[in-house]
C-alpha cells in the first residue's frame, strides 16, 4: 500500500467515524462546536454528519477498489 493510498484510507476512516457520530449524536457535536440549541442546528448537524459519512464511504470505497484491482500508484 502506498503512502497516498494509506492517507486516503485514514481520512476515509476519520471522516466516516466523525460523520456517523455527528449523525447519531448531534447534541454532542452541537456542544463541541458551541452552537445554540434548536431544531435548525440539529437538522443542519445531521445533514453535515451524513455528508461526512458519505465522504468516508466514497474515499474508502475508492481505496478498497484500487487495492483489490492491484493498482500501483
PDB file of C-alpha atoms in Angstrom:
ATOM      1  CA  UNK A   1       0.000   0.000   0.000  1.00  0.00           C
ATOM      2  CA  UNK A   2       1.464   3.311  -0.999  1.00  0.00           C
ATOM      3  CA  UNK A   3       1.622   6.301   1.286  1.00  0.00           C
ATOM      4  CA  UNK A   4      -1.082   8.210  -0.600  1.00  0.00           C
ATOM      5  CA  UNK A   5      -3.429   5.212  -0.507  1.00  0.00           C
ATOM      6  CA  UNK A   6      -2.868   4.795   3.226  1.00  0.00           C
ATOM      7  CA  UNK A   7      -3.550   8.502   3.710  1.00  0.00           C
ATOM      8  CA  UNK A   8      -6.779   8.237   1.717  1.00  0.00           C
ATOM      9  CA  UNK A   9      -7.917   5.242   3.782  1.00  0.00           C
ATOM     10  CA  UNK A  10      -7.067   7.070   7.004  1.00  0.00           C
ATOM     11  CA  UNK A  11      -9.003  10.168   6.001  1.00  0.00           C
ATOM     12  CA  UNK A  12     -11.904   7.942   4.973  1.00  0.00           C
ATOM     13  CA  UNK A  13     -11.971   6.274   8.364  1.00  0.00           C
ATOM     14  CA  UNK A  14     -11.757   9.539  10.270  1.00  0.00           C
ATOM     15  CA  UNK A  15     -14.423  11.253   8.145  1.00  0.00           C
ATOM     16  CA  UNK A  16     -16.727   8.257   8.386  1.00  0.00           C
ATOM     17  CA  UNK A  17     -16.385   7.990  12.163  1.00  0.00           C
ATOM     18  CA  UNK A  18     -16.857  11.720  12.713  1.00  0.00           C
ATOM     19  CA  UNK A  19     -19.796  11.822  10.329  1.00  0.00           C
ATOM     20  CA  UNK A  20     -21.528   8.857  11.941  1.00  0.00           C
ATOM     21  CA  UNK A  21     -21.025  10.359  15.393  1.00  0.00           C
ATOM     22  CA  UNK A  22     -22.438  13.703  14.258  1.00  0.00           C
ATOM     23  CA  UNK A  23     -25.353  11.999  12.552  1.00  0.00           C
ATOM     24  CA  UNK A  24     -26.316   9.852  15.536  1.00  0.00           C
ATOM     25  CA  UNK A  25     -25.440  12.268  18.369  1.00  0.00           C
ATOM     26  CA  UNK A  26     -25.962  15.843  17.098  1.00  0.00           C
ATOM     27  CA  UNK A  27     -26.207  17.191  20.669  1.00  0.00           C
ATOM     28  CA  UNK A  28     -22.610  16.127  21.319  1.00  0.00           C
ATOM     29  CA  UNK A  29     -21.401  17.890  18.175  1.00  0.00           C
ATOM     30  CA  UNK A  30     -23.515  20.967  18.964  1.00  0.00           C
ATOM     31  CA  UNK A  31     -21.887  21.304  22.395  1.00  0.00           C
ATOM     32  CA  UNK A  32     -18.407  20.792  20.923  1.00  0.00           C
ATOM     33  CA  UNK A  33     -18.993  23.481  18.296  1.00  0.00           C
ATOM     34  CA  UNK A  34     -20.739  25.871  20.692  1.00  0.00           C
ATOM     35  CA  UNK A  35     -23.922  26.115  18.644  1.00  0.00           C
ATOM     36  CA  UNK A  36     -27.224  27.131  20.226  1.00  0.00           C
ATOM     37  CA  UNK A  37     -29.888  24.546  20.942  1.00  0.00           C
ATOM     38  CA  UNK A  38     -32.688  24.355  18.449  1.00  0.00           C
ATOM     39  CA  UNK A  39     -34.294  22.319  15.743  1.00  0.00           C
ATOM     40  CA  UNK A  40     -32.440  24.129  12.954  1.00  0.00           C
ATOM     41  CA  UNK A  41     -29.000  23.409  14.441  1.00  0.00           C
ATOM     42  CA  UNK A  42     -29.864  19.750  14.954  1.00  0.00           C
ATOM     43  CA  UNK A  43     -31.139  19.443  11.401  1.00  0.00           C
ATOM     44  CA  UNK A  44     -28.021  21.118   9.974  1.00  0.00           C
ATOM     45  CA  UNK A  45     -25.716  18.906  12.028  1.00  0.00           C
ATOM     46  CA  UNK A  46     -27.483  15.758  10.845  1.00  0.00           C
ATOM     47  CA  UNK A  47     -27.039  16.880   7.234  1.00  0.00           C
ATOM     48  CA  UNK A  48     -23.357  17.662   7.835  1.00  0.00           C
ATOM     49  CA  UNK A  49     -22.888  14.297   9.547  1.00  0.00           C
ATOM     50  CA  UNK A  50     -24.399  12.435   6.621  1.00  0.00           C
ATOM     51  CA  UNK A  51     -22.186  14.349   4.197  1.00  0.00           C
ATOM     52  CA  UNK A  52     -19.060  13.456   6.193  1.00  0.00           C
ATOM     53  CA  UNK A  53     -20.156   9.822   6.404  1.00  0.00           C
ATOM     54  CA  UNK A  54     -20.720   9.767   2.641  1.00  0.00           C
ATOM     55  CA  UNK A  55     -17.230  11.226   2.124  1.00  0.00           C
ATOM     56  CA  UNK A  56     -15.794   8.416   4.226  1.00  0.00           C
ATOM     57  CA  UNK A  57     -17.668   5.784   2.230  1.00  0.00           C
ATOM     58  CA  UNK A  58     -16.639   7.384  -1.053  1.00  0.00           C
ATOM     59  CA  UNK A  59     -12.927   7.600  -0.214  1.00  0.00           C
ATOM     60  CA  UNK A  60     -12.860   4.223   1.472  1.00  0.00           C
ATOM     61  CA  UNK A  61     -14.566   2.625  -1.499  1.00  0.00           C
ATOM     62  CA  UNK A  62     -12.068   4.074  -3.929  1.00  0.00           C
ATOM     63  CA  UNK A  63      -9.144   2.958  -1.763  1.00  0.00           C
ATOM     64  CA  UNK A  64     -10.567  -0.569  -1.452  1.00  0.00           C
ATOM     65  CA  UNK A  65     -11.289  -0.941  -5.177  1.00  0.00           C
ATOM     66  CA  UNK A  66      -7.856   0.401  -6.086  1.00  0.00           C
ATOM     67  CA  UNK A  67      -6.224  -2.094  -3.738  1.00  0.00           C
ATOM     68  CA  UNK A  68      -8.328  -5.035  -4.920  1.00  0.00           C
ATOM     69  CA  UNK A  69      -7.697  -4.176  -8.562  1.00  0.00           C
ATOM     70  CA  UNK A  70      -3.957  -4.418  -7.953  1.00  0.00           C
ATOM     71  CA  UNK A  71      -3.283  -0.816  -8.939  1.00  0.00           C
ATOM     72  CA  UNK A  72       0.141   0.664  -8.387  1.00  0.00           C
ATOM     73  CA  UNK A  73       0.325   4.367  -7.639  1.00  0.00           C
TER      74      UNK A  73
END
